PDB file of C-alpha atoms in Angstrom:
ATOM      1  CA  MET A   1       0.021  -0.401   0.083  1.00 54.00           C
ATOM      2  CA  SER A   2       0.859   3.597  -0.930  1.00 57.00           C
ATOM      3  CA  ARG A   3       1.837   6.685   1.688  1.00 52.00           C
ATOM      4  CA  ARG A   4      -1.546   8.563   0.165  1.00 55.00           C
ATOM      5  CA  ASP A   5      -3.222   4.818   0.121  1.00 58.00           C
ATOM      6  CA  LEU A   6      -2.355   4.458   3.858  1.00 48.00           C
ATOM      7  CA  LEU A   7      -2.769   7.961   4.755  1.00 47.00           C
ATOM      8  CA  LYS A   8      -6.600   7.441   2.452  1.00 52.00           C
ATOM      9  CA  ALA A   9      -7.348   4.740   4.895  1.00 53.00           C
ATOM     10  CA  SER A  10      -6.784   5.984   7.974  1.00 52.00           C
ATOM     11  CA  GLY A  11      -8.628   8.986   7.329  1.00 53.00           C
ATOM     12  CA  ALA A  12     -11.357   7.202   6.113  1.00 49.00           C
ATOM     13  CA  THR A  13     -11.633   5.026   9.507  1.00 49.00           C
ATOM     14  CA  ALA A  14     -10.737   7.985  11.716  1.00 49.00           C
ATOM     15  CA  GLY A  15     -13.910  10.214  10.021  1.00 49.00           C
ATOM     16  CA  MET A  16     -16.122   6.307  11.403  1.00 48.00           C
ATOM     17  CA  ALA A  17     -15.247   7.113  14.869  1.00 48.00           C
ATOM     18  CA  LEU A  18     -16.643  10.286  15.099  1.00 45.00           C
ATOM     19  CA  VAL A  19     -19.952   9.506  13.471  1.00 47.00           C
ATOM     20  CA  PRO A  20     -20.981   8.250  16.454  1.00 47.00           C
ATOM     21  CA  GLU A  21     -19.367  11.326  18.978  1.00 48.00           C
ATOM     22  CA  MET A  22     -21.003  13.956  16.514  1.00 43.00           C
ATOM     23  CA  ALA A  23     -24.318  12.364  15.839  1.00 43.00           C
ATOM     24  CA  GLN A  24     -24.344  12.612  19.967  1.00 44.00           C
ATOM     25  CA  ALA A  25     -22.690  15.918  20.708  1.00 42.00           C
ATOM     26  CA  GLN A  26     -25.746  16.860  18.576  1.00 42.00           C
ATOM     27  CA  MET A  27     -28.225  15.052  20.308  1.00 38.00           C
ATOM     28  CA  ASN A  28     -26.762  17.164  22.860  1.00 38.00           C
ATOM     29  CA  LYS A  29     -27.028  20.460  21.487  1.00 42.00           C
ATOM     30  CA  PRO A  30     -29.491  22.584  22.920  1.00 38.00           C
ATOM     31  CA  SER A  31     -32.306  23.325  20.640  1.00 45.00           C
ATOM     32  CA  LYS A  32     -32.613  26.932  19.154  1.00 53.00           C
ATOM     33  CA  ASN A  33     -36.113  28.681  19.331  1.00 51.00           C
ATOM     34  CA  THR A  34     -38.222  26.250  21.095  1.00 84.00           C
ATOM     35  CA  PHE A  35     -40.554  27.851  23.024  1.00 93.00           C
ATOM     36  CA  ARG A  36     -43.360  27.165  26.286  1.00 96.00           C
ATOM     37  CA  LEU A  37     -46.522  28.187  25.603  1.00 98.00           C
ATOM     38  CA  SER A  38     -48.353  29.630  28.472  1.00 98.00           C
ATOM     39  CA  LEU A  39     -51.080  31.100  29.223  1.00 98.00           C
ATOM     40  CA  ASN A  40     -50.687  34.161  31.377  1.00 98.00           C
ATOM     41  CA  LEU A  41     -54.406  33.710  34.189  1.00 98.00           C
ATOM     42  CA  SER A  42     -54.557  37.644  33.410  1.00 98.00           C
ATOM     43  CA  THR A  43     -56.493  36.825  30.176  1.00 98.00           C
ATOM     44  CA  ILE A  44     -58.973  34.826  32.310  1.00 98.00           C
ATOM     45  CA  MET A  45     -59.478  36.779  35.066  1.00 98.00           C
ATOM     46  CA  GLY A  46     -61.791  39.228  34.647  1.00 98.00           C
ATOM     47  CA  GLN A  47     -64.388  36.084  34.108  1.00 98.00           C
ATOM     48  CA  ASN A  48     -63.588  35.981  38.446  1.00 98.00           C
ATOM     49  CA  LEU A  49     -64.300  32.401  38.088  1.00 98.00           C
ATOM     50  CA  GLY A  50     -61.051  32.556  41.053  1.00 98.00           C
ATOM     51  CA  PHE A  51     -57.839  31.297  41.312  1.00 98.00           C
ATOM     52  CA  ILE A  52     -59.032  26.813  40.559  1.00 98.00           C
ATOM     53  CA  LYS A  53     -60.897  27.414  38.572  1.00 98.00           C
ATOM     54  CA  GLU A  54     -58.589  29.702  36.090  1.00 98.00           C
ATOM     55  CA  LEU A  55     -56.347  26.843  36.555  1.00 98.00           C
ATOM     56  CA  GLU A  56     -59.020  23.815  35.688  1.00 98.00           C
ATOM     57  CA  VAL A  57     -60.091  26.402  32.352  1.00 98.00           C
ATOM     58  CA  ALA A  58     -56.114  26.438  31.793  1.00 98.00           C
ATOM     59  CA  SER A  59     -55.626  22.503  31.024  1.00 98.00           C
ATOM     60  CA  GLN A  60     -58.802  22.256  29.576  1.00 98.00           C
ATOM     61  CA  ALA A  61     -57.636  24.313  26.905  1.00 98.00           C
ATOM     62  CA  GLY A  62     -54.212  22.190  27.002  1.00 98.00           C
ATOM     63  CA  PHE A  63     -51.945  24.657  28.575  1.00 98.00           C
ATOM     64  CA  ARG A  64     -49.202  23.073  30.536  1.00 98.00           C
ATOM     65  CA  SER A  65     -47.580  25.930  31.825  1.00 98.00           C
ATOM     66  CA  VAL A  66     -49.434  29.452  33.678  1.00 98.00           C
ATOM     67  CA  GLU A  67     -48.266  32.373  34.955  1.00 98.00           C
ATOM     68  CA  ILE A  68     -50.864  33.375  38.225  1.00 98.00           C
ATOM     69  CA  TRP A  69     -51.139  35.881  40.029  1.00 98.00           C
ATOM     70  CA  VAL A  70     -50.458  36.332  43.486  1.00 98.00           C
ATOM     71  CA  PRO A  71     -54.124  38.857  44.829  1.00 98.00           C
ATOM     72  CA  THR A  72     -55.808  35.764  43.604  1.00 98.00           C
ATOM     73  CA  LEU A  73     -53.640  33.252  45.337  1.00 98.00           C
ATOM     74  CA  GLU A  74     -53.673  35.165  48.259  1.00 98.00           C
ATOM     75  CA  LYS A  75     -57.234  35.620  47.906  1.00 98.00           C
ATOM     76  CA  TYR A  76     -58.252  31.379  47.758  1.00 98.00           C
ATOM     77  CA  LEU A  77     -55.992  30.938  50.569  1.00 98.00           C
ATOM     78  CA  ALA A  78     -57.980  33.865  52.556  1.00 98.00           C
ATOM     79  CA  SER A  79     -61.350  32.265  51.360  1.00 97.00           C
ATOM     80  CA  GLY A  80     -59.961  28.747  53.025  1.00 97.00           C
ATOM     81  CA  GLY A  81     -57.815  26.533  50.492  1.00 98.00           C
ATOM     82  CA  SER A  82     -53.634  25.906  51.166  1.00 98.00           C
ATOM     83  CA  ILE A  83     -50.845  25.780  49.005  1.00 98.00           C
ATOM     84  CA  GLN A  84     -50.855  21.903  49.508  1.00 97.00           C
ATOM     85  CA  GLU A  85     -54.088  21.596  48.351  1.00 98.00           C
ATOM     86  CA  ALA A  86     -53.224  23.915  45.328  1.00 98.00           C
ATOM     87  CA  LYS A  87     -49.768  22.904  44.172  1.00 98.00           C
ATOM     88  CA  LYS A  88     -51.566  18.745  44.524  1.00 98.00           C
ATOM     89  CA  LYS A  89     -54.257  20.430  42.525  1.00 98.00           C
ATOM     90  CA  ILE A  90     -51.404  22.206  39.926  1.00 98.00           C
ATOM     91  CA  SER A  91     -49.619  18.430  39.641  1.00 98.00           C
ATOM     92  CA  ASP A  92     -52.941  16.503  38.483  1.00 98.00           C
ATOM     93  CA  LEU A  93     -54.230  19.292  36.119  1.00 98.00           C
ATOM     94  CA  GLY A  94     -50.250  18.662  34.857  1.00 98.00           C
ATOM     95  CA  LEU A  95     -49.568  22.314  35.207  1.00 98.00           C
ATOM     96  CA  THR A  96     -46.097  23.642  35.588  1.00 98.00           C
ATOM     97  CA  ILE A  97     -46.049  27.705  37.400  1.00 98.00           C
ATOM     98  CA  GLU A  98     -43.787  28.879  34.916  1.00 98.00           C
ATOM     99  CA  ASN A  99     -43.880  32.739  36.707  1.00 98.00           C
ATOM    100  CA  ALA A 100     -45.799  34.846  39.660  1.00 98.00           C
ATOM    101  CA  ILE A 101     -47.694  38.190  38.584  1.00 98.00           C
ATOM    102  CA  GLY A 102     -46.873  40.386  42.071  1.00 98.00           C
ATOM    103  CA  PHE A 103     -46.156  44.487  42.881  1.00 98.00           C
ATOM    104  CA  ALA A 104     -44.102  44.892  46.109  1.00 98.00           C
ATOM    105  CA  GLN A 105     -42.421  48.465  45.762  1.00 98.00           C
ATOM    106  CA  TRP A 106     -39.450  47.081  46.168  1.00 98.00           C
ATOM    107  CA  ILE A 107     -37.862  50.133  43.475  1.00 98.00           C
ATOM    108  CA  VAL A 108     -39.028  52.727  44.941  1.00 98.00           C
ATOM    109  CA  ASP A 109     -37.074  56.105  46.826  1.00 98.00           C
ATOM    110  CA  ASP A 110     -38.682  56.022  50.249  1.00 98.00           C
ATOM    111  CA  SER A 111     -36.997  53.426  52.168  1.00 98.00           C
ATOM    112  CA  SER A 112     -39.204  53.023  54.302  1.00 98.00           C
ATOM    113  CA  VAL A 113     -41.841  51.986  51.657  1.00 98.00           C
ATOM    114  CA  ARG A 114     -39.157  50.634  49.551  1.00 98.00           C
ATOM    115  CA  ASN A 115     -38.131  47.757  52.604  1.00 98.00           C
ATOM    116  CA  LYS A 116     -42.438  47.341  53.660  1.00 98.00           C
ATOM    117  CA  GLY A 117     -42.214  46.275  49.977  1.00 98.00           C
ATOM    118  CA  ILE A 118     -38.773  44.238  50.091  1.00 98.00           C
ATOM    119  CA  GLU A 119     -40.721  42.149  53.121  1.00 98.00           C
ATOM    120  CA  GLN A 120     -43.749  41.783  51.111  1.00 98.00           C
ATOM    121  CA  LEU A 121     -41.607  40.268  47.994  1.00 98.00           C
ATOM    122  CA  LYS A 122     -40.468  37.616  50.724  1.00 98.00           C
ATOM    123  CA  ARG A 123     -43.127  36.737  51.898  1.00 98.00           C
ATOM    124  CA  GLU A 124     -44.560  36.369  48.764  1.00 98.00           C
ATOM    125  CA  MET A 125     -41.612  34.219  47.649  1.00 98.00           C
ATOM    126  CA  GLY A 126     -41.619  32.144  49.864  1.00 98.00           C
ATOM    127  CA  MET A 127     -45.963  31.256  49.075  1.00 98.00           C
ATOM    128  CA  LEU A 128     -43.953  30.761  45.785  1.00 98.00           C
ATOM    129  CA  ALA A 129     -41.071  28.457  46.045  1.00 98.00           C
ATOM    130  CA  GLU A 130     -43.939  26.577  47.957  1.00 98.00           C
ATOM    131  CA  LEU A 131     -45.739  25.852  45.236  1.00 98.00           C
ATOM    132  CA  GLY A 132     -43.379  25.102  43.079  1.00 97.00           C
ATOM    133  CA  CYS A 133     -43.078  28.407  40.998  1.00 98.00           C
ATOM    134  CA  LYS A 134     -39.444  29.689  40.021  1.00 98.00           C
ATOM    135  CA  ARG A 135     -40.260  32.933  39.377  1.00 98.00           C
ATOM    136  CA  THR A 136     -42.086  35.782  39.811  1.00 98.00           C
ATOM    137  CA  ALA A 137     -42.271  39.919  38.358  1.00 98.00           C
ATOM    138  CA  ALA A 138     -40.687  42.850  39.717  1.00 98.00           C
ATOM    139  CA  PRO A 139     -41.989  45.634  37.556  1.00 98.00           C
ATOM    140  CA  PRO A 140     -40.787  49.260  38.554  1.00 98.00           C
ATOM    141  CA  MET A 141     -44.062  49.281  41.392  1.00 98.00           C
ATOM    142  CA  GLY A 142     -44.360  52.480  42.587  1.00 98.00           C
ATOM    143  CA  ALA A 143     -41.707  54.383  40.781  1.00 98.00           C
ATOM    144  CA  THR A 144     -44.553  55.116  37.697  1.00 98.00           C
ATOM    145  CA  ALA A 145     -45.761  58.752  38.189  1.00 97.00           C
ATOM    146  CA  GLU A 146     -42.659  60.522  38.121  1.00 96.00           C
ATOM    147  CA  PRO A 147     -39.691  60.387  35.832  1.00 97.00           C
ATOM    148  CA  GLY A 148     -36.027  60.401  36.879  1.00 97.00           C
ATOM    149  CA  LEU A 149     -35.362  57.282  38.709  1.00 98.00           C
ATOM    150  CA  ASN A 150     -31.944  56.598  39.321  1.00 98.00           C
ATOM    151  CA  LEU A 151     -30.993  53.995  36.988  1.00 98.00           C
ATOM    152  CA  LYS A 152     -27.806  52.944  39.111  1.00 98.00           C
ATOM    153  CA  ALA A 153     -29.608  52.850  42.355  1.00 98.00           C
ATOM    154  CA  ALA A 154     -32.121  51.089  40.834  1.00 98.00           C
ATOM    155  CA  ALA A 155     -29.426  47.983  39.829  1.00 98.00           C
ATOM    156  CA  GLU A 156     -28.219  48.255  43.152  1.00 98.00           C
ATOM    157  CA  ARG A 157     -32.175  47.761  44.496  1.00 98.00           C
ATOM    158  CA  TYR A 158     -32.908  45.713  41.643  1.00 98.00           C
ATOM    159  CA  ARG A 159     -29.315  43.194  43.334  1.00 98.00           C
ATOM    160  CA  THR A 160     -31.304  43.356  46.148  1.00 98.00           C
ATOM    161  CA  ILE A 161     -34.412  41.520  45.370  1.00 98.00           C
ATOM    162  CA  LEU A 162     -31.494  39.212  43.346  1.00 98.00           C
ATOM    163  CA  GLU A 163     -30.079  37.787  46.864  1.00 98.00           C
ATOM    164  CA  LEU A 164     -33.613  37.885  48.421  1.00 98.00           C
ATOM    165  CA  GLY A 165     -34.286  35.587  45.155  1.00 98.00           C
ATOM    166  CA  ASP A 166     -31.087  33.109  45.784  1.00 98.00           C
ATOM    167  CA  GLN A 167     -32.231  32.253  49.411  1.00 97.00           C
ATOM    168  CA  MET A 168     -35.692  31.575  48.789  1.00 97.00           C
ATOM    169  CA  GLY A 169     -34.740  29.721  45.175  1.00 98.00           C
ATOM    170  CA  VAL A 170     -37.474  32.229  43.366  1.00 98.00           C
ATOM    171  CA  ILE A 171     -36.097  35.018  40.630  1.00 98.00           C
ATOM    172  CA  PRO A 172     -37.262  37.946  40.661  1.00 98.00           C
ATOM    173  CA  GLN A 173     -37.301  39.504  36.606  1.00 98.00           C
ATOM    174  CA  LEU A 174     -36.726  42.793  36.089  1.00 98.00           C
ATOM    175  CA  GLU A 175     -40.155  44.137  34.553  1.00 98.00           C
ATOM    176  CA  MET A 176     -40.732  47.045  32.106  1.00 98.00           C
ATOM    177  CA  TRP A 177     -43.675  48.705  32.078  1.00 98.00           C
ATOM    178  CA  GLY A 178     -44.194  51.421  28.272  1.00 98.00           C
ATOM    179  CA  HIS A 179     -47.038  52.830  30.284  1.00 98.00           C
ATOM    180  CA  SER A 180     -44.111  54.163  33.426  1.00 98.00           C
ATOM    181  CA  LYS A 181     -42.344  57.299  33.813  1.00 98.00           C
ATOM    182  CA  ASN A 182     -39.405  54.851  34.470  1.00 98.00           C
ATOM    183  CA  LEU A 183     -37.959  51.235  33.230  1.00 98.00           C
ATOM    184  CA  HIS A 184     -40.854  51.504  30.210  1.00 98.00           C
ATOM    185  CA  ARG A 185     -38.020  51.332  27.321  1.00 98.00           C
ATOM    186  CA  VAL A 186     -35.986  48.420  26.803  1.00 97.00           C
ATOM    187  CA  ALA A 187     -32.501  50.092  27.221  1.00 97.00           C
ATOM    188  CA  ASP A 188     -33.539  51.154  30.969  1.00 98.00           C
ATOM    189  CA  VAL A 189     -34.141  48.022  31.733  1.00 98.00           C
ATOM    190  CA  LEU A 190     -31.178  45.917  29.746  1.00 97.00           C
ATOM    191  CA  PHE A 191     -29.162  48.322  32.203  1.00 98.00           C
ATOM    192  CA  VAL A 192     -30.653  48.245  35.494  1.00 98.00           C
ATOM    193  CA  ALA A 193     -30.640  44.291  34.255  1.00 98.00           C
ATOM    194  CA  ALA A 194     -26.402  44.869  33.702  1.00 97.00           C
ATOM    195  CA  GLU A 195     -25.610  47.351  36.318  1.00 98.00           C
ATOM    196  CA  SER A 196     -27.111  44.818  39.239  1.00 98.00           C
ATOM    197  CA  GLY A 197     -23.696  42.886  38.813  1.00 98.00           C
ATOM    198  CA  HIS A 198     -25.759  39.486  39.708  1.00 98.00           C
ATOM    199  CA  PRO A 199     -25.599  36.195  37.260  1.00 96.00           C
ATOM    200  CA  LYS A 200     -29.673  35.568  37.952  1.00 97.00           C
ATOM    201  CA  ALA A 201     -30.478  38.798  36.343  1.00 98.00           C
ATOM    202  CA  LYS A 202     -33.594  38.453  34.581  1.00 97.00           C
ATOM    203  CA  LEU A 203     -35.966  40.453  32.150  1.00 98.00           C
ATOM    204  CA  LEU A 204     -39.524  40.289  31.505  1.00 98.00           C
ATOM    205  CA  LEU A 205     -40.325  42.171  28.356  1.00 98.00           C
ATOM    206  CA  ASP A 206     -43.551  42.483  26.825  1.00 98.00           C
ATOM    207  CA  VAL A 207     -44.797  42.945  23.162  1.00 98.00           C
ATOM    208  CA  PHE A 208     -47.321  45.427  24.044  1.00 98.00           C
ATOM    209  CA  HIS A 209     -45.419  47.322  26.733  1.00 98.00           C
ATOM    210  CA  ILE A 210     -42.505  47.998  23.706  1.00 98.00           C
ATOM    211  CA  TYR A 211     -45.329  49.600  21.910  1.00 98.00           C
ATOM    212  CA  LYS A 212     -46.556  50.982  24.718  1.00 98.00           C
ATOM    213  CA  GLY A 213     -43.106  52.590  26.255  1.00 98.00           C
ATOM    214  CA  GLY A 214     -41.741  52.965  22.147  1.00 97.00           C
ATOM    215  CA  SER A 215     -39.445  51.092  21.885  1.00 97.00           C
ATOM    216  CA  SER A 216     -38.141  49.367  18.502  1.00 95.00           C
ATOM    217  CA  HIS A 217     -38.651  45.848  17.977  1.00 94.00           C
ATOM    218  CA  GLU A 218     -35.174  45.888  16.471  1.00 94.00           C
ATOM    219  CA  SER A 219     -33.464  46.531  19.900  1.00 92.00           C
ATOM    220  CA  LEU A 220     -34.450  42.789  20.507  1.00 93.00           C
ATOM    221  CA  HIS A 221     -30.795  41.182  19.374  1.00 89.00           C
ATOM    222  CA  LEU A 222     -28.327  43.038  22.408  1.00 91.00           C
ATOM    223  CA  VAL A 223     -30.442  41.105  25.031  1.00 90.00           C
ATOM    224  CA  GLY A 224     -28.259  38.355  25.316  1.00 78.00           C
ATOM    225  CA  GLU A 225     -29.927  34.460  24.375  1.00 78.00           C
ATOM    226  CA  ASN A 226     -29.982  33.506  28.244  1.00 83.00           C
ATOM    227  CA  SER A 227     -32.018  36.934  29.591  1.00 93.00           C
ATOM    228  CA  ILE A 228     -35.412  36.481  28.952  1.00 95.00           C
ATOM    229  CA  GLU A 229     -36.857  32.919  29.971  1.00 95.00           C
ATOM    230  CA  VAL A 230     -40.543  34.263  30.079  1.00 97.00           C
ATOM    231  CA  PHE A 231     -41.963  37.164  27.191  1.00 97.00           C
ATOM    232  CA  HIS A 232     -45.649  37.930  27.511  1.00 98.00           C
ATOM    233  CA  ILE A 233     -47.451  37.384  23.959  1.00 98.00           C
ATOM    234  CA  ASN A 234     -49.941  39.275  22.570  1.00 98.00           C
ATOM    235  CA  ASP A 235     -50.919  41.961  19.637  1.00 98.00           C
ATOM    236  CA  TYR A 236     -52.225  45.814  19.357  1.00 98.00           C
ATOM    237  CA  VAL A 237     -53.663  47.903  16.780  1.00 98.00           C
ATOM    238  CA  THR A 238     -51.665  50.558  15.234  1.00 98.00           C
ATOM    239  CA  SER A 239     -54.628  53.051  14.909  1.00 98.00           C
ATOM    240  CA  ILE A 240     -53.922  53.038  18.229  1.00 98.00           C
ATOM    241  CA  LYS A 241     -50.744  55.663  18.863  1.00 98.00           C
ATOM    242  CA  PRO A 242     -48.409  54.036  21.814  1.00 98.00           C
ATOM    243  CA  ASP A 243     -49.161  57.053  23.982  1.00 97.00           C
ATOM    244  CA  GLN A 244     -53.332  55.919  24.194  1.00 98.00           C
ATOM    245  CA  ILE A 245     -53.040  52.328  24.170  1.00 98.00           C
ATOM    246  CA  LYS A 246     -53.871  50.814  27.044  1.00 98.00           C
ATOM    247  CA  ASP A 247     -53.724  47.252  28.378  1.00 98.00           C
ATOM    248  CA  ALA A 248     -56.910  46.874  27.860  1.00 98.00           C
ATOM    249  CA  ASP A 249     -56.402  47.189  23.892  1.00 98.00           C
ATOM    250  CA  ARG A 250     -54.645  44.285  24.088  1.00 98.00           C
ATOM    251  CA  ILE A 251     -55.532  41.498  21.327  1.00 98.00           C
ATOM    252  CA  TYR A 252     -54.733  38.193  21.281  1.00 98.00           C
ATOM    253  CA  ALA A 253     -51.206  37.026  19.068  1.00 98.00           C
ATOM    254  CA  GLY A 254     -51.008  37.068  15.429  1.00 97.00           C
ATOM    255  CA  ASP A 255     -54.549  39.334  15.508  1.00 98.00           C
ATOM    256  CA  GLY A 256     -52.624  43.008  15.430  1.00 98.00           C
ATOM    257  CA  GLU A 257     -49.587  44.823  13.305  1.00 98.00           C
ATOM    258  CA  ALA A 258     -47.018  44.242  16.239  1.00 98.00           C
ATOM    259  CA  PRO A 259     -44.001  42.347  14.168  1.00 97.00           C
ATOM    260  CA  ILE A 260     -45.311  39.674  15.713  1.00 96.00           C
ATOM    261  CA  ASP A 261     -42.851  37.207  14.118  1.00 94.00           C
ATOM    262  CA  LYS A 262     -39.509  39.267  13.795  1.00 94.00           C
ATOM    263  CA  ILE A 263     -39.987  39.907  18.121  1.00 95.00           C
ATOM    264  CA  VAL A 264     -40.297  35.618  18.513  1.00 93.00           C
ATOM    265  CA  HIS A 265     -38.121  34.991  15.774  1.00 90.00           C
ATOM    266  CA  ALA A 266     -35.436  38.033  18.092  1.00 91.00           C
ATOM    267  CA  LEU A 267     -35.824  36.218  21.366  1.00 89.00           C
ATOM    268  CA  LYS A 268     -33.128  33.207  20.096  1.00 79.00           C
ATOM    269  CA  PRO A 269     -33.997  30.614  23.076  1.00 75.00           C
ATOM    270  CA  SER A 270     -31.183  28.785  23.564  1.00 72.00           C
ATOM    271  CA  ALA A 271     -29.821  26.241  26.941  1.00 73.00           C
ATOM    272  CA  GLN A 272     -33.704  26.465  27.328  1.00 83.00           C
ATOM    273  CA  PRO A 273     -37.113  27.232  26.037  1.00 90.00           C
ATOM    274  CA  VAL A 274     -38.222  30.799  25.982  1.00 94.00           C
ATOM    275  CA  VAL A 275     -42.205  30.464  27.863  1.00 97.00           C
ATOM    276  CA  LEU A 276     -44.379  32.559  25.798  1.00 97.00           C
ATOM    277  CA  SER A 277     -47.201  33.153  27.951  1.00 98.00           C
ATOM    278  CA  LEU A 278     -49.656  35.655  26.456  1.00 98.00           C
ATOM    279  CA  GLU A 279     -50.860  38.049  28.412  1.00 98.00           C
ATOM    280  CA  LEU A 280     -54.633  40.067  27.745  1.00 98.00           C
ATOM    281  CA  PHE A 281     -56.857  42.060  28.895  1.00 98.00           C
ATOM    282  CA  ASN A 282     -59.174  42.455  26.781  1.00 98.00           C
ATOM    283  CA  LYS A 283     -63.484  43.451  28.033  1.00 97.00           C
ATOM    284  CA  GLN A 284     -64.911  41.643  24.793  1.00 98.00           C
ATOM    285  CA  LEU A 285     -62.817  38.144  26.243  1.00 98.00           C
ATOM    286  CA  TYR A 286     -63.579  38.785  29.378  1.00 98.00           C
ATOM    287  CA  ALA A 287     -67.188  38.393  28.083  1.00 98.00           C
ATOM    288  CA  GLN A 288     -67.175  35.393  27.149  1.00 98.00           C
ATOM    289  CA  ASP A 289     -66.672  31.410  27.322  1.00 98.00           C
ATOM    290  CA  PRO A 290     -63.610  31.411  29.183  1.00 98.00           C
ATOM    291  CA  LEU A 291     -62.131  27.631  28.163  1.00 98.00           C
ATOM    292  CA  VAL A 292     -63.152  29.424  24.156  1.00 98.00           C
ATOM    293  CA  VAL A 293     -60.987  32.663  25.556  1.00 98.00           C
ATOM    294  CA  ALA A 294     -57.773  29.792  26.142  1.00 98.00           C
ATOM    295  CA  LYS A 295     -57.854  27.383  24.010  1.00 98.00           C
ATOM    296  CA  THR A 296     -58.744  30.194  20.432  1.00 98.00           C
ATOM    297  CA  GLY A 297     -55.088  31.851  23.032  1.00 98.00           C
ATOM    298  CA  LEU A 298     -53.636  28.341  22.608  1.00 98.00           C
ATOM    299  CA  GLU A 299     -54.059  27.880  18.911  1.00 98.00           C
ATOM    300  CA  LYS A 300     -53.140  31.547  17.472  1.00 98.00           C
ATOM    301  CA  MET A 301     -49.881  31.085  19.508  1.00 98.00           C
ATOM    302  CA  LYS A 302     -49.024  28.024  17.866  1.00 97.00           C
ATOM    303  CA  ALA A 303     -49.926  29.822  14.538  1.00 97.00           C
ATOM    304  CA  VAL A 304     -47.105  32.294  15.482  1.00 96.00           C
ATOM    305  CA  VAL A 305     -44.714  29.792  16.742  1.00 95.00           C
ATOM    306  CA  GLN A 306     -45.410  27.832  13.377  1.00 94.00           C
ATOM    307  CA  ARG A 307     -45.405  30.377  11.387  1.00 93.00           C
ATOM    308  CA  VAL A 308     -41.712  31.908  12.616  1.00 91.00           C
ATOM    309  CA  ASN A 309     -39.680  28.322  12.363  1.00 87.00           C
ATOM    310  CA  ALA A 310     -41.217  28.325   9.261  1.00 88.00           C
ATOM    311  CA  GLN A 311     -39.884  31.437   8.027  1.00 82.00           C
ATOM    312  CA  TYR A 312     -36.589  31.886   9.109  1.00 70.00           C
ATOM    313  CA  LYS A 313     -35.725  28.144   8.754  1.00 66.00           C
ATOM    314  CA  VAL A 314     -35.875  26.890  12.046  1.00 51.00           C
TER     315      VAL A 314
END
């Protein structure tokens, strides 16, 4: 055998040996642009079903992930329910509580109010951890009316509640509110999260709030692949301008004029799927059968994801 033939044979053998390793590496490679579809229970909150019935409707509609509201949970507990009973019900329904929506004033300048807000958040995190929920929203509650919040101070305060989250086993996600005078733009929450210097800092963004707050969806490419675990999805019509549009004007994902496909594609899930959670406050939908609303919302979300996957050849 010539040296050339020997080298060819050796190369082929080595290549064959690498095939199983390459296949295994491909299997272990995290999938891109994968999403877990969730129902934010605000979408059927207007029907006044109560905590347990909301969960039942979400499950019957086909959701396996939900976002709960802390006030609704607290009302259930005050009426005689228990965390243990709720946890069993959630398990029986095959649901995962992806996130909770709360309104503690952790970010305000007034130190006495802020300390009370942190204590509230600690209490809420305790309930959520016991329930099996590992995330909670951290919006700029109490700092919405007057502009001028010092973003470096906000970053320090965000780090404080992130460290609290480390102790409690719940991650507070910095939520952007488009209607707020502070933290209403993607750039603001990006700065605060980065300046906090905490490895678990996360952003909670929203199609509606991106429009309402005046940010461009093009800014989403600056948000790191692991910065978003939950994203609120909805839609709007541009005939209602950002300064006039209200939460009640949100509509099903894909029914409006938001660049919804581009937004969803820009999220780029990596190590784990991004939770796309339908968050609506539409009074017309509140007048309808909640099961129909939930089912319709799920189908429209599936259509968005399928279209994005096809369009971008994911």
